[in-house]
Amino acid sequence: MKSRFMRLFLPMENSILSNFRKLQSEIPASVRLVAVSKTHTEEKILHLYNVGHKIFGENKVQELLVKHEHLPKDIEWHFIGHLQTNKVKSIAPFISLIHSVDSLKLLKEINKEAEKNKRVISCLLEVHIATEETKFGMNREEIIELITSPEYGSFRNISICGLMGMASFSSDMNLVQKEFQHISSLFKEIKNNYFKEDQKFCELSIGMSGDYLLAIKEGSTLVRVGSLIFGDR
Ligand SMILES: *Cc1c(COP(=O)(O)O)cnc(C)c1O
């Protein structure tokens, strides 16, 4: 079945595979790896797919649509970038997990498009944890307002599976750790107060190439790693 995508390995593939193997050996079994393939070729994605990796992350809708069209249909695509409401429709038929829900309006649109596709779409709520203004995400109050709103209570075609955050782009690991601790304690608070009986609320998506080990220490269940696997963008 996979023969269409099988080829002999070339040197570049070997480095992707060895990067991947090293990462795999460092990540505990309880943590899933999202291979962030944005800007990288379909060929590179196939190198990992061919050794059994199925979870890939993209942050641009157009790029994701092209890759989804061309690549094997059992790839689990995660959307990790800022998502505009008018683009939800195009990814709703196949997206596995949307990490970056940052408003009730967006969630409402995802619910609507999921319903049209007779699906329940898994989503994470994005928390703004970084010091930079440029990053997206909600604060604690906005998240609580969203999940306690009557409108959220009426959504039948989305499932909130946890929280996502992006730490500051900084070499100050104390700062990054503080930001991870903040989202980790918020995750526990939200879980205990609003999703205690909900098994599906179990994901904390934190950690990228520069900080995934720290993120795992602080409770990450999904690390999103790009450049450490595929090289520089
Ligand atoms: C690009 C990106 C990543 C991966 O970043 P690397 O530093 O290449 O590992 C993770 N999360 C989000 C939201 C991204 O946009």
XYZ file of C-alpha atoms and ligand atoms in Angstrom:
248
model
C 0.000 0.000 0.000
C 2.796 2.418 0.829
C 4.913 1.375 -2.155
C 3.963 4.480 -4.114
C 5.908 6.540 -1.586
C 8.907 4.260 -1.034
C 12.336 5.133 -2.376
C 15.974 4.577 -1.539
C 17.411 6.892 1.091
C 19.576 9.853 0.110
C 21.983 11.652 2.515
C 19.526 14.474 3.340
C 16.957 11.887 4.320
C 19.476 10.267 6.608
C 19.969 13.466 8.570
C 16.223 13.980 8.916
C 15.868 10.419 10.099
C 18.750 10.624 12.550
C 17.408 13.926 13.946
C 14.035 12.252 14.322
C 15.452 9.125 15.985
C 17.431 11.208 18.470
C 14.338 13.237 19.336
C 12.256 10.090 19.704
C 14.777 8.667 22.149
C 14.492 11.791 24.320
C 10.721 12.025 24.376
C 8.818 9.867 26.874
C 6.087 7.605 25.517
C 3.414 9.810 27.124
C 4.389 12.754 24.915
C 3.453 12.933 21.237
C 5.672 14.589 18.666
C 4.169 16.946 16.109
C 6.714 17.215 13.291
C 6.343 20.837 12.176
C 6.789 20.668 8.414
C 5.875 24.249 7.454
C 7.961 25.538 4.530
C 9.500 22.074 4.056
C 8.931 19.892 1.019
C 6.520 17.027 0.652
C 9.512 14.824 -0.009
C 10.943 15.566 3.429
C 7.595 14.791 5.024
C 7.559 11.441 3.242
C 10.934 10.494 4.719
C 9.349 10.529 8.148
C 6.069 9.074 6.969
C 7.949 6.132 5.484
C 9.391 5.236 8.875
C 5.961 5.372 10.469
C 5.566 8.954 11.681
C 2.059 10.260 11.013
C 1.648 13.564 12.890
C 2.630 16.748 11.055
C 2.005 20.411 11.884
C 1.416 23.287 9.481
C 0.699 26.956 10.122
C -0.568 28.203 6.741
C -3.880 27.011 5.338
C -2.898 27.214 1.667
C 0.305 25.256 2.181
C -1.532 22.663 4.256
C -4.200 22.181 1.580
C -1.619 21.478 -1.113
C 0.306 19.047 1.088
C -2.866 17.299 2.228
C -3.919 16.912 -1.395
C -0.623 15.342 -2.479
C 0.391 13.253 0.532
C -0.969 9.998 2.028
C -4.442 10.359 3.469
C -3.654 8.743 6.806
C -1.393 11.639 7.841
C -2.748 13.353 10.961
C -2.539 17.056 10.145
C -2.360 19.507 13.040
C -2.994 23.190 12.442
C -0.696 25.288 14.625
C -0.862 28.802 13.161
C -3.232 31.711 13.442
C -6.487 30.620 11.809
C -8.851 33.064 10.122
C -12.549 32.212 10.271
C -12.920 32.346 6.483
C -10.305 29.596 6.090
C -11.892 27.088 8.477
C -14.160 25.666 5.806
C -11.294 24.370 3.663
C -9.549 22.384 6.405
C -12.669 21.185 8.266
C -13.058 17.974 6.213
C -9.745 16.496 7.350
C -7.951 18.433 10.108
C -7.050 16.271 13.150
C -6.338 18.914 15.743
C -6.462 22.713 15.696
C -3.952 23.934 18.317
C -4.605 27.608 17.926
C -8.191 28.515 18.823
C -8.068 32.050 20.172
C -11.673 33.263 20.143
C -15.274 32.169 20.589
C -15.967 33.445 17.094
C -13.392 31.068 15.618
C -14.654 28.154 17.696
C -18.204 28.866 16.510
C -17.053 28.717 12.897
C -15.142 25.462 13.479
C -18.260 23.973 15.082
C -20.368 25.046 12.108
C -18.017 23.613 9.500
C -17.464 20.425 11.520
C -21.218 19.905 11.608
C -21.441 20.278 7.820
C -18.792 17.583 7.525
C -20.509 15.385 10.135
C -17.349 15.519 12.258
C -16.307 16.469 15.754
C -13.138 18.542 15.453
C -10.597 18.437 18.283
C -9.313 21.842 19.347
C -6.899 23.362 21.839
C -7.327 26.835 23.294
C -4.285 29.005 22.699
C -3.013 30.818 25.756
C -0.919 33.953 25.449
C 2.033 33.190 27.713
C 4.874 35.102 26.071
C 6.001 38.602 26.915
C 5.851 39.551 23.233
C 2.732 41.384 22.102
C 2.982 39.857 18.646
C 1.962 36.372 19.703
C -1.654 35.267 19.597
C -3.723 33.655 22.309
C -6.114 34.375 25.153
C -5.468 35.173 28.793
C -6.947 33.238 31.734
C -10.051 35.429 31.998
C -10.810 35.181 28.290
C -10.491 31.403 28.376
C -12.812 31.075 31.356
C -15.281 33.467 29.729
C -15.243 31.335 26.582
C -15.781 27.954 28.247
C -18.505 29.240 30.562
C -20.445 31.029 27.819
C -23.879 29.604 26.909
C -22.877 29.618 23.260
C -19.885 27.344 23.902
C -22.230 25.024 25.797
C -24.341 24.649 22.662
C -21.499 23.481 20.395
C -21.871 19.798 19.521
C -19.202 19.404 16.854
C -16.054 20.543 18.591
C -14.128 18.975 21.417
C -11.781 21.028 23.579
C -8.815 18.747 24.280
C -6.582 21.114 26.229
C -4.348 24.172 25.969
C -1.556 25.347 23.689
C 1.079 28.003 24.254
C 4.185 29.499 22.715
C 6.899 30.751 25.037
C 8.818 33.963 24.437
C 11.473 33.846 21.733
C 14.278 34.175 24.251
C 17.476 32.477 25.338
C 16.487 33.194 28.943
C 15.432 29.706 29.984
C 14.212 30.980 33.353
C 11.695 33.156 31.559
C 10.633 30.308 29.268
C 10.271 27.998 32.262
C 8.091 30.552 34.099
C 5.833 30.811 31.056
C 5.525 27.021 30.816
C 4.763 26.798 34.550
C 2.074 29.421 34.115
C 0.271 27.535 31.345
C 0.768 24.219 33.117
C -0.915 25.464 36.285
C -3.673 27.089 34.225
C -4.192 23.735 32.497
C -4.651 22.020 35.877
C -7.004 24.729 37.105
C -9.193 24.581 33.979
C -9.161 20.786 34.001
C -10.228 20.621 37.661
C -12.857 23.323 37.464
C -14.435 22.736 34.066
C -13.340 19.412 32.522
C -12.896 17.103 35.501
C -15.112 14.352 34.066
C -14.001 14.932 30.486
C -11.292 12.406 29.553
C -10.616 14.209 26.304
C -9.334 17.352 28.013
C -5.826 16.002 28.523
C -3.444 17.801 26.162
C -0.899 20.495 26.895
C 0.804 21.598 23.678
C 4.043 23.357 24.656
C 7.630 23.022 23.507
C 9.456 23.670 20.230
C 12.978 22.954 18.950
C 14.678 25.179 21.524
C 12.673 24.289 24.598
C 10.962 20.901 24.229
C 12.910 19.231 27.055
C 11.934 22.007 29.444
C 8.341 21.824 28.189
C 8.211 18.080 28.839
C 9.498 18.684 32.369
C 6.629 21.134 32.864
C 3.959 18.717 31.674
C 3.802 18.918 27.881
C 1.895 16.121 26.150
C 2.433 17.444 22.597
C 5.720 18.956 21.487
C 5.805 20.839 18.168
C 9.277 20.472 16.700
C 10.315 21.743 13.276
C 13.859 22.960 12.644
C 15.487 20.342 14.873
C 14.101 17.656 12.555
C 13.976 19.251 9.126
C 16.749 21.863 9.418
C 16.530 25.633 9.115
C 13.633 27.243 7.279
C 7.099 26.974 13.593
C 6.373 26.589 14.821
C 6.858 25.576 15.666
C 8.167 24.840 15.429
O 9.241 25.693 15.597
P 10.756 25.143 15.583
O 11.493 26.144 16.362
O 11.158 25.064 14.161
O 10.747 23.804 16.235
C 6.092 25.245 16.772
N 4.928 25.865 17.045
C 4.436 26.833 16.263
C 3.142 27.477 16.631
C 5.142 27.241 15.135
O 4.649 28.212 14.362
